GROMACS .gro file of C-alpha atoms in nm:
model
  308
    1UNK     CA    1   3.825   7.856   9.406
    2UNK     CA    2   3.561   8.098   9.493
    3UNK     CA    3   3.249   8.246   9.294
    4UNK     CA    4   3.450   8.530   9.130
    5UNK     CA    5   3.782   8.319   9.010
    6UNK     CA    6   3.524   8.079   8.870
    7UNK     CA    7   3.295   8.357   8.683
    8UNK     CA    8   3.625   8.484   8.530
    9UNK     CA    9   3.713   8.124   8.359
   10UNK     CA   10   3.382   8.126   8.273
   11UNK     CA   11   3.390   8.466   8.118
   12UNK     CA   12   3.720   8.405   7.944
   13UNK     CA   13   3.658   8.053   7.832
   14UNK     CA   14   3.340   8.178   7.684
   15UNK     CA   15   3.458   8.427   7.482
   16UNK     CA   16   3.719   8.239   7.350
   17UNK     CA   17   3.469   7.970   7.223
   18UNK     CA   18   3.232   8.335   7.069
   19UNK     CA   19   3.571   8.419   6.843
   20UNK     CA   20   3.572   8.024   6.696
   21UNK     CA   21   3.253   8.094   6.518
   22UNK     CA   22   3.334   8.445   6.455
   23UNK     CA   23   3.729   8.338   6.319
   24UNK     CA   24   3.565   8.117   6.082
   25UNK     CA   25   3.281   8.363   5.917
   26UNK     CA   26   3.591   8.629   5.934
   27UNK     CA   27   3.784   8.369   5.694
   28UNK     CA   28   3.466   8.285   5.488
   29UNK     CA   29   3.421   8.647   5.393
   30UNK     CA   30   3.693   8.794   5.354
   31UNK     CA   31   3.951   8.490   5.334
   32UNK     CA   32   4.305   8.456   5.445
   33UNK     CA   33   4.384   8.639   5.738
   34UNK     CA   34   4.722   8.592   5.901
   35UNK     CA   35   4.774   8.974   6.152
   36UNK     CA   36   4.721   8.866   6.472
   37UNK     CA   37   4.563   9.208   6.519
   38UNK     CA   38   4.205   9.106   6.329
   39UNK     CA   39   3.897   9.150   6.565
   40UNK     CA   40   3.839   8.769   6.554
   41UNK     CA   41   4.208   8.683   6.656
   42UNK     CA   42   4.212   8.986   6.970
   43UNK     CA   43   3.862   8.801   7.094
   44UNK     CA   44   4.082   8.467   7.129
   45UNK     CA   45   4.400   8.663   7.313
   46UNK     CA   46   4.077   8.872   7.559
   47UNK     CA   47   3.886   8.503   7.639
   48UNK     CA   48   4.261   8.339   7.714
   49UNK     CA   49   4.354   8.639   7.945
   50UNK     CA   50   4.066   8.655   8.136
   51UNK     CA   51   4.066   8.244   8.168
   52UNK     CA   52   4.393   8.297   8.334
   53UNK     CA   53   4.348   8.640   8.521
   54UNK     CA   54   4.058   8.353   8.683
   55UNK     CA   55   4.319   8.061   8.744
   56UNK     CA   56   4.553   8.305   8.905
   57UNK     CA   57   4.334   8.426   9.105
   58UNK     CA   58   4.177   8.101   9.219
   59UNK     CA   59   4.579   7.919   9.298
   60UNK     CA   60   4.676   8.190   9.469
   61UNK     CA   61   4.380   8.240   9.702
   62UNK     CA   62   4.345   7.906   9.791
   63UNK     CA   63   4.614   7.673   9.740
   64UNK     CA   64   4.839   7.576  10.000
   65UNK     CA   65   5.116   7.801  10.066
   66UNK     CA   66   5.458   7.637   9.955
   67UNK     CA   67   5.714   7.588   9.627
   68UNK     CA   68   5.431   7.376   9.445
   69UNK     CA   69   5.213   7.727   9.480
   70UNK     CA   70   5.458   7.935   9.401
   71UNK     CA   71   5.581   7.719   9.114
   72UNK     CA   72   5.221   7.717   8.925
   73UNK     CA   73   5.174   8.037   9.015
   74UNK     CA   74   5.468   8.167   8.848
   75UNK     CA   75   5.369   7.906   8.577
   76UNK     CA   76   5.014   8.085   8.500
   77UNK     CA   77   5.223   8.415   8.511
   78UNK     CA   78   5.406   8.269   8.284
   79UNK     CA   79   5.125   8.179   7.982
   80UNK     CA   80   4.955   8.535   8.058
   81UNK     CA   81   5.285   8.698   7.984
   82UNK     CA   82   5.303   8.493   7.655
   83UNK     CA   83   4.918   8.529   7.596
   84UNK     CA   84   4.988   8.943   7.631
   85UNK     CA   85   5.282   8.937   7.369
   86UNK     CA   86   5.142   8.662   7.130
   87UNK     CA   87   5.002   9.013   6.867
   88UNK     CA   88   5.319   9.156   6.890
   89UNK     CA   89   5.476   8.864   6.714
   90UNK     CA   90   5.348   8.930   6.389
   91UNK     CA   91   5.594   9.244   6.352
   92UNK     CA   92   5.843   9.045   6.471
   93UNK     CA   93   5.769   8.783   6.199
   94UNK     CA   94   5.731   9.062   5.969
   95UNK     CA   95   6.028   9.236   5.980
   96UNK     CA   96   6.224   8.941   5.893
   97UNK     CA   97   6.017   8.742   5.593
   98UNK     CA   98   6.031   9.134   5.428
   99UNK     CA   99   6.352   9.150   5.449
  100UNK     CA  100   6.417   8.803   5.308
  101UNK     CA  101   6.131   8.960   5.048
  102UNK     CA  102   6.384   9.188   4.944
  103UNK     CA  103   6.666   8.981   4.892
  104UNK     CA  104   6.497   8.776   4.653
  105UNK     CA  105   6.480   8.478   4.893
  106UNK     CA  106   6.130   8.502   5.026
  107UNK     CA  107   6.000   8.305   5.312
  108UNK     CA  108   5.652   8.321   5.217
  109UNK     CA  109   5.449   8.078   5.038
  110UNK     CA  110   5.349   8.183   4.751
  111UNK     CA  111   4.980   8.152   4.802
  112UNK     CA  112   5.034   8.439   5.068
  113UNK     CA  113   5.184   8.646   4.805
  114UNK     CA  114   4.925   8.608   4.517
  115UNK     CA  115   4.616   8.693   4.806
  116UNK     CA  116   4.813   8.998   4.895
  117UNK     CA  117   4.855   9.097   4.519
  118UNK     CA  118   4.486   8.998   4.490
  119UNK     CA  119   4.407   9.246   4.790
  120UNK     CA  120   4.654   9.514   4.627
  121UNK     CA  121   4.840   9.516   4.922
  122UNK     CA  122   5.204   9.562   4.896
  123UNK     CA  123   5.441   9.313   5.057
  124UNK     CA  124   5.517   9.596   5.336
  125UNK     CA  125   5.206   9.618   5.421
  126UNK     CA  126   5.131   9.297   5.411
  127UNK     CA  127   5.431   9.202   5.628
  128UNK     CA  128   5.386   9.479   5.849
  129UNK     CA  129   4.990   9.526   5.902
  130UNK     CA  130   5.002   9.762   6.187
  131UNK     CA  131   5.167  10.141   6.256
  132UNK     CA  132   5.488  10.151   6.418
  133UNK     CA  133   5.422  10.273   6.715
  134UNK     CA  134   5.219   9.968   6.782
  135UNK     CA  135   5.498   9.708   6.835
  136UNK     CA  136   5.677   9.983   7.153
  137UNK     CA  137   5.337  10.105   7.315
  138UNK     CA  138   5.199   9.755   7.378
  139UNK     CA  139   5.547   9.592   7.440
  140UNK     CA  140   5.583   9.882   7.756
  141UNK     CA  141   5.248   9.964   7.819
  142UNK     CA  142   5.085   9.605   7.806
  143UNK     CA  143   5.363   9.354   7.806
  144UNK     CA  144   5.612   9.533   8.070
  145UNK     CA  145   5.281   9.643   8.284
  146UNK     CA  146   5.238   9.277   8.314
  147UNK     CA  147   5.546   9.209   8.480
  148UNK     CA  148   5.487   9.460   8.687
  149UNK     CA  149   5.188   9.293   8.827
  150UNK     CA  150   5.281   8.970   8.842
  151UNK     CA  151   5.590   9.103   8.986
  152UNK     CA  152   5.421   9.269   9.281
  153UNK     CA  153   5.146   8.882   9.310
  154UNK     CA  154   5.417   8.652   9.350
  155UNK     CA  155   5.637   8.865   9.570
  156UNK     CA  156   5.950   8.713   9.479
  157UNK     CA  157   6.229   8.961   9.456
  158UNK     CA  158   6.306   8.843   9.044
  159UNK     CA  159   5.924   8.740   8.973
  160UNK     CA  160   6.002   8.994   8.656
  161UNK     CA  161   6.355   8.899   8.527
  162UNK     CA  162   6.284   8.532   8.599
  163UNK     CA  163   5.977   8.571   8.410
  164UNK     CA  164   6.058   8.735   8.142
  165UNK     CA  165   6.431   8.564   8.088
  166UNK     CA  166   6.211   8.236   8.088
  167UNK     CA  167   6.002   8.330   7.817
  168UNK     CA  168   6.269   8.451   7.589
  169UNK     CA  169   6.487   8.106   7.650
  170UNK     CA  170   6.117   7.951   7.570
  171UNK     CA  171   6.086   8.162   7.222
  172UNK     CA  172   6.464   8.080   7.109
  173UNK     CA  173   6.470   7.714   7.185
  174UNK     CA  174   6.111   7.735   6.962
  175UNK     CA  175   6.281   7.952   6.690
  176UNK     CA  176   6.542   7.673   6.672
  177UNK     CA  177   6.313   7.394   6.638
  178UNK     CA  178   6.116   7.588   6.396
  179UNK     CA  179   6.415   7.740   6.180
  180UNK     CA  180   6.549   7.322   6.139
  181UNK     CA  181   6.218   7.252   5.993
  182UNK     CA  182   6.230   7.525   5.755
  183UNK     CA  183   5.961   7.754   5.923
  184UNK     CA  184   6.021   8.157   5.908
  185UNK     CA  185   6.226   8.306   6.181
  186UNK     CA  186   6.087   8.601   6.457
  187UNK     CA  187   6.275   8.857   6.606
  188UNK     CA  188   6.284   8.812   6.980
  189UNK     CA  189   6.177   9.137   7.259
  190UNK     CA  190   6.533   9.103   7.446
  191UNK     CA  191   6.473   9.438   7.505
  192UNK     CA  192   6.206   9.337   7.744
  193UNK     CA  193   6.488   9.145   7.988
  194UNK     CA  194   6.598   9.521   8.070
  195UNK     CA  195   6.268   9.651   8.185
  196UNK     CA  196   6.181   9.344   8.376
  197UNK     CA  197   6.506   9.389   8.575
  198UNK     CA  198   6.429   9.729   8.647
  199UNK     CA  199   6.062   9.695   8.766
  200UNK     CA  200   6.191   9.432   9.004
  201UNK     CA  201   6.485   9.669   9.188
  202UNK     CA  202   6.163   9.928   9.134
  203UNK     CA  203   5.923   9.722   9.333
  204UNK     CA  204   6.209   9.573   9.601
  205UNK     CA  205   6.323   9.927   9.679
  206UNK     CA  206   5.976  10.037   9.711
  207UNK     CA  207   5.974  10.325   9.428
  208UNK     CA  208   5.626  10.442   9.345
  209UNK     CA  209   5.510  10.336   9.020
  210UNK     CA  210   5.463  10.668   8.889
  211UNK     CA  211   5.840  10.801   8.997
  212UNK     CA  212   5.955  10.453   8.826
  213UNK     CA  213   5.800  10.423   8.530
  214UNK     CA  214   5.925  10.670   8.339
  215UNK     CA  215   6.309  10.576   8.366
  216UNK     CA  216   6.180  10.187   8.359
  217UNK     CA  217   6.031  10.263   8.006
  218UNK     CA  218   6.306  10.444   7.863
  219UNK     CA  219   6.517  10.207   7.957
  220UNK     CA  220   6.361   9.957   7.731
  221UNK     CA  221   6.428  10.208   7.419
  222UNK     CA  222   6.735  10.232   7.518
  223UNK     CA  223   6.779   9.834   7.527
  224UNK     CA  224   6.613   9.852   7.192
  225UNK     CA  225   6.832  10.122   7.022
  226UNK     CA  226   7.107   9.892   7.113
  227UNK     CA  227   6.947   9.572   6.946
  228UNK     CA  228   6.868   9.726   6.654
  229UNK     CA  229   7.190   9.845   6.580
  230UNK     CA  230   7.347   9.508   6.663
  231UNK     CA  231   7.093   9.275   6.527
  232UNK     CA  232   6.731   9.384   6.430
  233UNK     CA  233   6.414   9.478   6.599
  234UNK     CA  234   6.051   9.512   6.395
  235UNK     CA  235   6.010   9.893   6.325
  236UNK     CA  236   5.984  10.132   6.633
  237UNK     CA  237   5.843  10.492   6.598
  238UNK     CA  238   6.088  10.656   6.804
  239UNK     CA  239   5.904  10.964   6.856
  240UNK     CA  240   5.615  10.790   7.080
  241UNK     CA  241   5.861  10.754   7.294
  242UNK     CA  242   5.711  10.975   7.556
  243UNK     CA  243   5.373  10.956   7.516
  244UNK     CA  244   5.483  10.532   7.615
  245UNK     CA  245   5.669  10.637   7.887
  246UNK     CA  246   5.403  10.878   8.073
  247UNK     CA  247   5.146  10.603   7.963
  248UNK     CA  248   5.367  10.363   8.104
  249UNK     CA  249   5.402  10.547   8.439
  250UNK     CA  250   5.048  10.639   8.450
  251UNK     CA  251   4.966  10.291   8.430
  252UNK     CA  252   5.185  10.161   8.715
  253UNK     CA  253   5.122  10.434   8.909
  254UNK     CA  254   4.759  10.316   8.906
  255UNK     CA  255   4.790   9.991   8.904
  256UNK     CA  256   4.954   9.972   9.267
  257UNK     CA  257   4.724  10.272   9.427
  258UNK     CA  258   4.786  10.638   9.540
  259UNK     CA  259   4.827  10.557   9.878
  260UNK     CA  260   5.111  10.357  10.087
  261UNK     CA  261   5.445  10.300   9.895
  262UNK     CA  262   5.356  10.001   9.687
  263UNK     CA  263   5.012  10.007   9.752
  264UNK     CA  264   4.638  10.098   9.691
  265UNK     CA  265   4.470  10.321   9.959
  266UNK     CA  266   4.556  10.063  10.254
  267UNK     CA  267   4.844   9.993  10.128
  268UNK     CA  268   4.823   9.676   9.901
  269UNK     CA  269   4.767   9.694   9.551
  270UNK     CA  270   4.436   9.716   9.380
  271UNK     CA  271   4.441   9.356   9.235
  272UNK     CA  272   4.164   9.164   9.414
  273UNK     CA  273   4.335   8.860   9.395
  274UNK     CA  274   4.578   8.962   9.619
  275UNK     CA  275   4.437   9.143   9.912
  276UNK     CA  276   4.536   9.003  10.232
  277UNK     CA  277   4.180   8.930  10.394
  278UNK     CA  278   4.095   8.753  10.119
  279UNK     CA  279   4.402   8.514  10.141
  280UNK     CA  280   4.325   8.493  10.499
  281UNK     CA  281   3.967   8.380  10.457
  282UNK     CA  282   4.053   8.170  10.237
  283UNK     CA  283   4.342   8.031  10.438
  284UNK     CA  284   4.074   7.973  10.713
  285UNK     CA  285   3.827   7.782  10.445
  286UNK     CA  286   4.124   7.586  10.382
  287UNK     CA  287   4.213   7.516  10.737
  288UNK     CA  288   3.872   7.401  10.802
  289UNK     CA  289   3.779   7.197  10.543
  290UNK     CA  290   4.103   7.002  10.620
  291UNK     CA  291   4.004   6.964  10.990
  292UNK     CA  292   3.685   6.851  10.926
  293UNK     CA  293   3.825   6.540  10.744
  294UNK     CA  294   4.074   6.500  11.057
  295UNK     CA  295   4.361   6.614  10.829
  296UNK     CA  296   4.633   6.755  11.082
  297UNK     CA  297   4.686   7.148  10.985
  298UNK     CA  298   4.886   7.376  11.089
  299UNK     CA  299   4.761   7.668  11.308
  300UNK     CA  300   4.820   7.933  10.998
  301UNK     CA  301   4.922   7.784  10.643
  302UNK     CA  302   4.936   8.214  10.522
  303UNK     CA  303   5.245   8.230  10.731
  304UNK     CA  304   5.488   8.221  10.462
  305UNK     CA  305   5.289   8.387  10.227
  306UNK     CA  306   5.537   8.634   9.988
  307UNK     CA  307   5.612   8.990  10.100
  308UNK     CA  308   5.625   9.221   9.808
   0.00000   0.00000   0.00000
């Protein structure tokens, strides 16, 4: 692991110990506080992100090339992508204990209810803390954008889909265990599963981000009209949609560079954890480490390192 991967754990696991404190004064003062959109609760979602952005970075520069790396590697993906979409499950939560609300079968505990009333919230707002254009913009813009880097880090040609169907089998087999034990049900992204296809034929046919994003991004509303009208999704402000899908494309578009086809200005993308003298050096601080403990190496362990 080298100085910067290390400084980032730091960073991150830092921070998250800063919103402890901060959590518990927020609760003193002002008492309950369930949104997982509060100040205190983002701090612990920023210090968990950049924790990981550090262990990613660390694996895949310096851990032996192979299906162990490849495995944790897809593993850390894996919490950062759940990390990312942990605030959006409050809607998702929402949507369904206010509809159970309304039905006269609430979900809620009743101490919940009376600290609302005490707060003169209403049970909407309550429920539903945040605009509806939140739930889309950071599902595309922050969620899907992750896949798209992650996709293009591994290099695997369904880093995305395989990502993003594990995660979803991951929240239903926890909404089952949760919904036996009497604990409210969520509503779960599916739509996600469409975009994360799409950015990985995107990224395996070599379509700049910024040419891609657009039709990637509508193609999650699209997967979402269709949920909602067969099941339910947490409320969507339809008319963003544009403003998400520009952002979206924007986004991509810088996130892989201006230069090569799927690329930053020499054509690799801007993450530093990924550039190829870095995994070199590193392969060659590996190499030599190994050597001088009279391990037998090979004569280059980056050779099967993923294409993107």
């Amino acid at each position: 692991m080298d100085r910067r991967a290390l400084r980032w754990m730091q960073v991150g696991t830092a921070t998250f110990l800063v919103a402890v404190p901060v959590d518990i004064i927020n609760h003193r003062v002002n008492g309950l506080d369930i949104t997982s959109w509060s100040p205190s609760h983002v701090l612990l979602y920023v210090g968990t992100g950049i924790m990981l952005a550090g262990a990613i970075r660390g694996w895949w520069l310096y851990a032996a090339p192979g299906r162990v790396r490849t495995a944790v590697h897809l593993g850390l993906w894996l919490f950062f992508l759940e990390n990312v979409l942990f605030p959006n499950q409050h809607q998702e939560y929402g949507v369904l204990s206010l509809a159970a609300y309304r039905d006269g079968h609430t979900t809620a505990e009743q101490q919940l209810l009376d600290f609302a009333a005490g707060q003169g919230s209403s049970p909407t707002s309550f429920m539903l803390p945040v605009p509806p254009w939140v739930h889309p913009a950071w599902l595309v813009c922050v969620g899907l954008l992750t896949l798209v880097v992650a996709r293009k880090v591994v290099g695997l040609r369904w880093t995305a889909t395989l990502l993003t169907a594990t995660y979803l089998g991951y929240r239903a087999v926890v909404w089952g265990l949760l919904a036996a034990t009497g604990f409210p049900p969520s509503v779960l992204p599916v739509m996600l599963l469409a975009g994360a296809v799409l950015v990985d034929c995107a990224v395996t046919w070599r379509v700049p981000g910024w040419a891609a994003g657009v039709p990637v991004a509508a193609a999650v509303f699209a997967a979402a009209f269709v949920q909602e009208f067969v099941a339910v999704i947490p409320p969507w402000q339809w008319s963003v949609a544009p403003v998400v899908w520009i952002g979206f494309a924007v986004l991509w578009g810088w996130s892989t560079g201006s230069g090569a086809p799927g690329g930053g200005p020499g054509g690799g993308p801007r993450w530093p954890w990924t550039t190829a003298p870095q995994r070199s050096q590193a392969a060659r601080q590996h190499r030599e480490s190994r050597s001088g403990r009279g391990d037998v190496v090979p004569s280059d362990p980056m050779t099967q390192e993923a294409r993107c």
